[in-house]
């Protein structure tokens, strides 16, 4: 895959490739990233640089992709490339914004039991997200919250890390970053077993949609550029999510204390049903307005990169 956009970064030299390889090894990222940099990550960085040149302040780049699609890894690589090019960049994950376990328990009691499960709109602190975007853009340093998925709770502040600022580019990644709500008519019919058996009256999905239409749009309204990682079909997401959980399980079991929240394969299959409705809606709606769509094959390899307006190129799977 060749760059579709103005080449703002030089092609990978031996020195740059070595630097990227060291970054990949240090961060524990997949080694194939080094081979994909000129075909995927550098064109994306080029596009961000071009848009940054048109932005009066910090550019917030929304990076949307379903569970296991590689969006978190992609965000880290993009920030590394931009920082290496002299553009101070910061990362914000939607996962950083999860409500605490206690807060979700209270929400489950007051609104709907399904809101105990993290992930869907309504289970994040969107006000915190807006503060973090503001502070990253204007502050000298910002303390970034983190979420411990193995314990299904926000990590204590002693484990939070500071991000240097002010940032010129903020890469904001998450499974529904930039998503828009559905119409009321689309909410009437359940789309999976979870909705049929545990939300037959539609209370949960209406609440989630109202949250997406309200506070989440205020948060996503700060996005100045939208990138989408698009799977071949939602059916592949289960396999991708199982890979994630198996890695999380292995790390958690290596700890001295037992984890509070590790999912079995059967629980993972149920878990992704919480995300299915919005994921399918994103797949149908976002490609028509995203600035760049990266189409992936079932192995998460990029096979096409499309810029809004129809300009596209085929990618050779690495």
PDB file of C-alpha atoms in Angstrom, residues 113-242:
ATOM      1  CA  UNK A 113     -28.644  -4.069  35.466  1.00  0.00           C
ATOM      2  CA  UNK A 114     -26.780  -4.408  32.152  1.00  0.00           C
ATOM      3  CA  UNK A 115     -24.962  -1.155  32.884  1.00  0.00           C
ATOM      4  CA  UNK A 116     -22.770  -3.026  35.340  1.00  0.00           C
ATOM      5  CA  UNK A 117     -20.840  -4.265  32.310  1.00  0.00           C
ATOM      6  CA  UNK A 118     -18.227  -1.799  31.073  1.00  0.00           C
ATOM      7  CA  UNK A 119     -18.011  -0.656  27.485  1.00  0.00           C
ATOM      8  CA  UNK A 120     -21.261   0.705  26.055  1.00  0.00           C
ATOM      9  CA  UNK A 121     -22.054   4.422  26.163  1.00  0.00           C
ATOM     10  CA  UNK A 122     -23.151   5.356  29.649  1.00  0.00           C
ATOM     11  CA  UNK A 123     -20.303   3.483  31.346  1.00  0.00           C
ATOM     12  CA  UNK A 124     -17.634   6.156  30.777  1.00  0.00           C
ATOM     13  CA  UNK A 125     -16.901   9.444  32.495  1.00  0.00           C
ATOM     14  CA  UNK A 126     -17.348  11.764  29.510  1.00  0.00           C
ATOM     15  CA  UNK A 127     -16.795  14.886  31.628  1.00  0.00           C
ATOM     16  CA  UNK A 128     -13.400  13.510  32.602  1.00  0.00           C
ATOM     17  CA  UNK A 129     -12.720  12.892  28.924  1.00  0.00           C
ATOM     18  CA  UNK A 130     -13.418  16.499  28.039  1.00  0.00           C
ATOM     19  CA  UNK A 131     -11.167  17.709  30.860  1.00  0.00           C
ATOM     20  CA  UNK A 132      -8.353  15.428  29.750  1.00  0.00           C
ATOM     21  CA  UNK A 133      -8.566  16.611  26.129  1.00  0.00           C
ATOM     22  CA  UNK A 134      -8.474  20.209  27.317  1.00  0.00           C
ATOM     23  CA  UNK A 135      -5.595  19.616  29.721  1.00  0.00           C
ATOM     24  CA  UNK A 136      -3.552  17.647  27.178  1.00  0.00           C
ATOM     25  CA  UNK A 137      -3.933  20.505  24.707  1.00  0.00           C
ATOM     26  CA  UNK A 138      -3.063  23.290  27.123  1.00  0.00           C
ATOM     27  CA  UNK A 139      -1.231  21.884  30.150  1.00  0.00           C
ATOM     28  CA  UNK A 140       2.433  21.201  30.703  1.00  0.00           C
ATOM     29  CA  UNK A 141       1.630  17.750  32.093  1.00  0.00           C
ATOM     30  CA  UNK A 142      -1.580  15.745  32.573  1.00  0.00           C
ATOM     31  CA  UNK A 143      -2.088  12.835  34.949  1.00  0.00           C
ATOM     32  CA  UNK A 144      -3.775  10.082  32.913  1.00  0.00           C
ATOM     33  CA  UNK A 145      -6.181   7.652  34.613  1.00  0.00           C
ATOM     34  CA  UNK A 146      -5.932   3.964  33.769  1.00  0.00           C
ATOM     35  CA  UNK A 147      -8.300   1.019  34.034  1.00  0.00           C
ATOM     36  CA  UNK A 148      -7.351  -2.446  35.266  1.00  0.00           C
ATOM     37  CA  UNK A 149      -9.394  -4.798  33.090  1.00  0.00           C
ATOM     38  CA  UNK A 150      -8.303  -7.858  35.033  1.00  0.00           C
ATOM     39  CA  UNK A 151      -9.999  -6.337  38.109  1.00  0.00           C
ATOM     40  CA  UNK A 152     -12.729  -4.541  36.201  1.00  0.00           C
ATOM     41  CA  UNK A 153     -12.034  -1.325  38.059  1.00  0.00           C
ATOM     42  CA  UNK A 154     -10.161   1.925  37.678  1.00  0.00           C
ATOM     43  CA  UNK A 155      -6.560   1.656  38.796  1.00  0.00           C
ATOM     44  CA  UNK A 156      -5.592   3.680  41.889  1.00  0.00           C
ATOM     45  CA  UNK A 157      -4.104   7.148  41.196  1.00  0.00           C
ATOM     46  CA  UNK A 158      -0.711   5.887  42.357  1.00  0.00           C
ATOM     47  CA  UNK A 159      -0.555   3.899  39.105  1.00  0.00           C
ATOM     48  CA  UNK A 160      -1.559   6.782  36.832  1.00  0.00           C
ATOM     49  CA  UNK A 161       1.137   8.215  34.570  1.00  0.00           C
ATOM     50  CA  UNK A 162       1.748  11.786  33.513  1.00  0.00           C
ATOM     51  CA  UNK A 163       1.599  12.791  29.847  1.00  0.00           C
ATOM     52  CA  UNK A 164       3.802  15.673  28.775  1.00  0.00           C
ATOM     53  CA  UNK A 165       2.123  18.692  27.263  1.00  0.00           C
ATOM     54  CA  UNK A 166       0.955  20.744  25.671  1.00  0.00           C
ATOM     55  CA  UNK A 167       0.178  18.309  22.855  1.00  0.00           C
ATOM     56  CA  UNK A 168      -0.125  19.375  19.232  1.00  0.00           C
ATOM     57  CA  UNK A 169      -1.905  16.124  18.307  1.00  0.00           C
ATOM     58  CA  UNK A 170      -4.047  13.945  20.593  1.00  0.00           C
ATOM     59  CA  UNK A 171      -4.857  10.469  19.289  1.00  0.00           C
ATOM     60  CA  UNK A 172      -8.160   9.471  20.919  1.00  0.00           C
ATOM     61  CA  UNK A 173      -8.855   5.781  20.363  1.00  0.00           C
ATOM     62  CA  UNK A 174     -11.742   3.521  21.302  1.00  0.00           C
ATOM     63  CA  UNK A 175     -14.257   1.067  19.954  1.00  0.00           C
ATOM     64  CA  UNK A 176     -17.025   3.665  19.511  1.00  0.00           C
ATOM     65  CA  UNK A 177     -15.002   6.879  19.283  1.00  0.00           C
ATOM     66  CA  UNK A 178     -16.830   9.149  16.858  1.00  0.00           C
ATOM     67  CA  UNK A 179     -19.976   6.981  16.743  1.00  0.00           C
ATOM     68  CA  UNK A 180     -23.400   8.519  16.229  1.00  0.00           C
ATOM     69  CA  UNK A 181     -26.730   7.394  17.737  1.00  0.00           C
ATOM     70  CA  UNK A 182     -29.360   5.301  15.990  1.00  0.00           C
ATOM     71  CA  UNK A 183     -32.897   6.360  15.261  1.00  0.00           C
ATOM     72  CA  UNK A 184     -35.633   5.227  17.649  1.00  0.00           C
ATOM     73  CA  UNK A 185     -37.029   2.851  15.024  1.00  0.00           C
ATOM     74  CA  UNK A 186     -33.741   0.947  14.853  1.00  0.00           C
ATOM     75  CA  UNK A 187     -33.909   0.249  18.588  1.00  0.00           C
ATOM     76  CA  UNK A 188     -37.231  -1.575  18.548  1.00  0.00           C
ATOM     77  CA  UNK A 189     -36.049  -5.028  17.489  1.00  0.00           C
ATOM     78  CA  UNK A 190     -33.442  -6.984  19.508  1.00  0.00           C
ATOM     79  CA  UNK A 191     -30.433  -8.008  17.425  1.00  0.00           C
ATOM     80  CA  UNK A 192     -28.959 -10.767  19.603  1.00  0.00           C
ATOM     81  CA  UNK A 193     -29.669 -13.104  22.496  1.00  0.00           C
ATOM     82  CA  UNK A 194     -28.537 -10.603  25.105  1.00  0.00           C
ATOM     83  CA  UNK A 195     -31.074  -8.029  23.970  1.00  0.00           C
ATOM     84  CA  UNK A 196     -33.826 -10.634  23.575  1.00  0.00           C
ATOM     85  CA  UNK A 197     -33.448 -12.133  27.032  1.00  0.00           C
ATOM     86  CA  UNK A 198     -32.085  -9.322  29.219  1.00  0.00           C
ATOM     87  CA  UNK A 199     -33.419  -6.193  27.499  1.00  0.00           C
ATOM     88  CA  UNK A 200     -36.690  -7.348  26.008  1.00  0.00           C
ATOM     89  CA  UNK A 201     -38.370  -4.017  26.781  1.00  0.00           C
ATOM     90  CA  UNK A 202     -35.492  -2.012  25.257  1.00  0.00           C
ATOM     91  CA  UNK A 203     -34.768   0.078  28.364  1.00  0.00           C
ATOM     92  CA  UNK A 204     -31.019  -0.598  28.301  1.00  0.00           C
ATOM     93  CA  UNK A 205     -30.498   0.041  24.593  1.00  0.00           C
ATOM     94  CA  UNK A 206     -32.562   3.239  24.722  1.00  0.00           C
ATOM     95  CA  UNK A 207     -30.465   4.465  27.666  1.00  0.00           C
ATOM     96  CA  UNK A 208     -27.236   3.655  25.816  1.00  0.00           C
ATOM     97  CA  UNK A 209     -28.471   5.416  22.695  1.00  0.00           C
ATOM     98  CA  UNK A 210     -29.521   8.491  24.692  1.00  0.00           C
ATOM     99  CA  UNK A 211     -26.070   8.664  26.237  1.00  0.00           C
ATOM    100  CA  UNK A 212     -24.464   8.362  22.807  1.00  0.00           C
ATOM    101  CA  UNK A 213     -26.730  11.123  21.499  1.00  0.00           C
ATOM    102  CA  UNK A 214     -25.988  13.426  24.430  1.00  0.00           C
ATOM    103  CA  UNK A 215     -22.758  13.588  26.457  1.00  0.00           C
ATOM    104  CA  UNK A 216     -20.799  11.384  24.062  1.00  0.00           C
ATOM    105  CA  UNK A 217     -21.493  13.706  21.147  1.00  0.00           C
ATOM    106  CA  UNK A 218     -20.123  16.586  23.210  1.00  0.00           C
ATOM    107  CA  UNK A 219     -16.959  14.575  23.818  1.00  0.00           C
ATOM    108  CA  UNK A 220     -16.661  13.401  20.202  1.00  0.00           C
ATOM    109  CA  UNK A 221     -17.370  16.930  19.011  1.00  0.00           C
ATOM    110  CA  UNK A 222     -13.750  17.747  19.839  1.00  0.00           C
ATOM    111  CA  UNK A 223     -12.546  15.347  17.149  1.00  0.00           C
ATOM    112  CA  UNK A 224     -11.021  17.162  14.177  1.00  0.00           C
ATOM    113  CA  UNK A 225     -10.123  14.075  12.121  1.00  0.00           C
ATOM    114  CA  UNK A 226     -11.753  10.636  12.082  1.00  0.00           C
ATOM    115  CA  UNK A 227      -9.955   7.378  11.215  1.00  0.00           C
ATOM    116  CA  UNK A 228     -11.765   4.037  11.134  1.00  0.00           C
ATOM    117  CA  UNK A 229     -10.311   0.519  11.340  1.00  0.00           C
ATOM    118  CA  UNK A 230     -12.959  -1.584   9.590  1.00  0.00           C
ATOM    119  CA  UNK A 231     -13.216  -5.379   9.992  1.00  0.00           C
ATOM    120  CA  UNK A 232     -14.391  -7.608   7.134  1.00  0.00           C
ATOM    121  CA  UNK A 233     -17.461  -8.507   9.209  1.00  0.00           C
ATOM    122  CA  UNK A 234     -18.589  -8.378  12.822  1.00  0.00           C
ATOM    123  CA  UNK A 235     -18.281 -12.168  12.984  1.00  0.00           C
ATOM    124  CA  UNK A 236     -14.469 -11.904  13.226  1.00  0.00           C
ATOM    125  CA  UNK A 237     -14.635  -9.758  16.352  1.00  0.00           C
ATOM    126  CA  UNK A 238     -15.257 -12.742  18.639  1.00  0.00           C
ATOM    127  CA  UNK A 239     -11.979 -14.360  17.585  1.00  0.00           C
ATOM    128  CA  UNK A 240     -10.099 -11.084  17.995  1.00  0.00           C
ATOM    129  CA  UNK A 241     -11.597 -10.518  21.449  1.00  0.00           C
ATOM    130  CA  UNK A 242     -10.787 -14.078  22.529  1.00  0.00           C
TER     131      UNK A 242
END
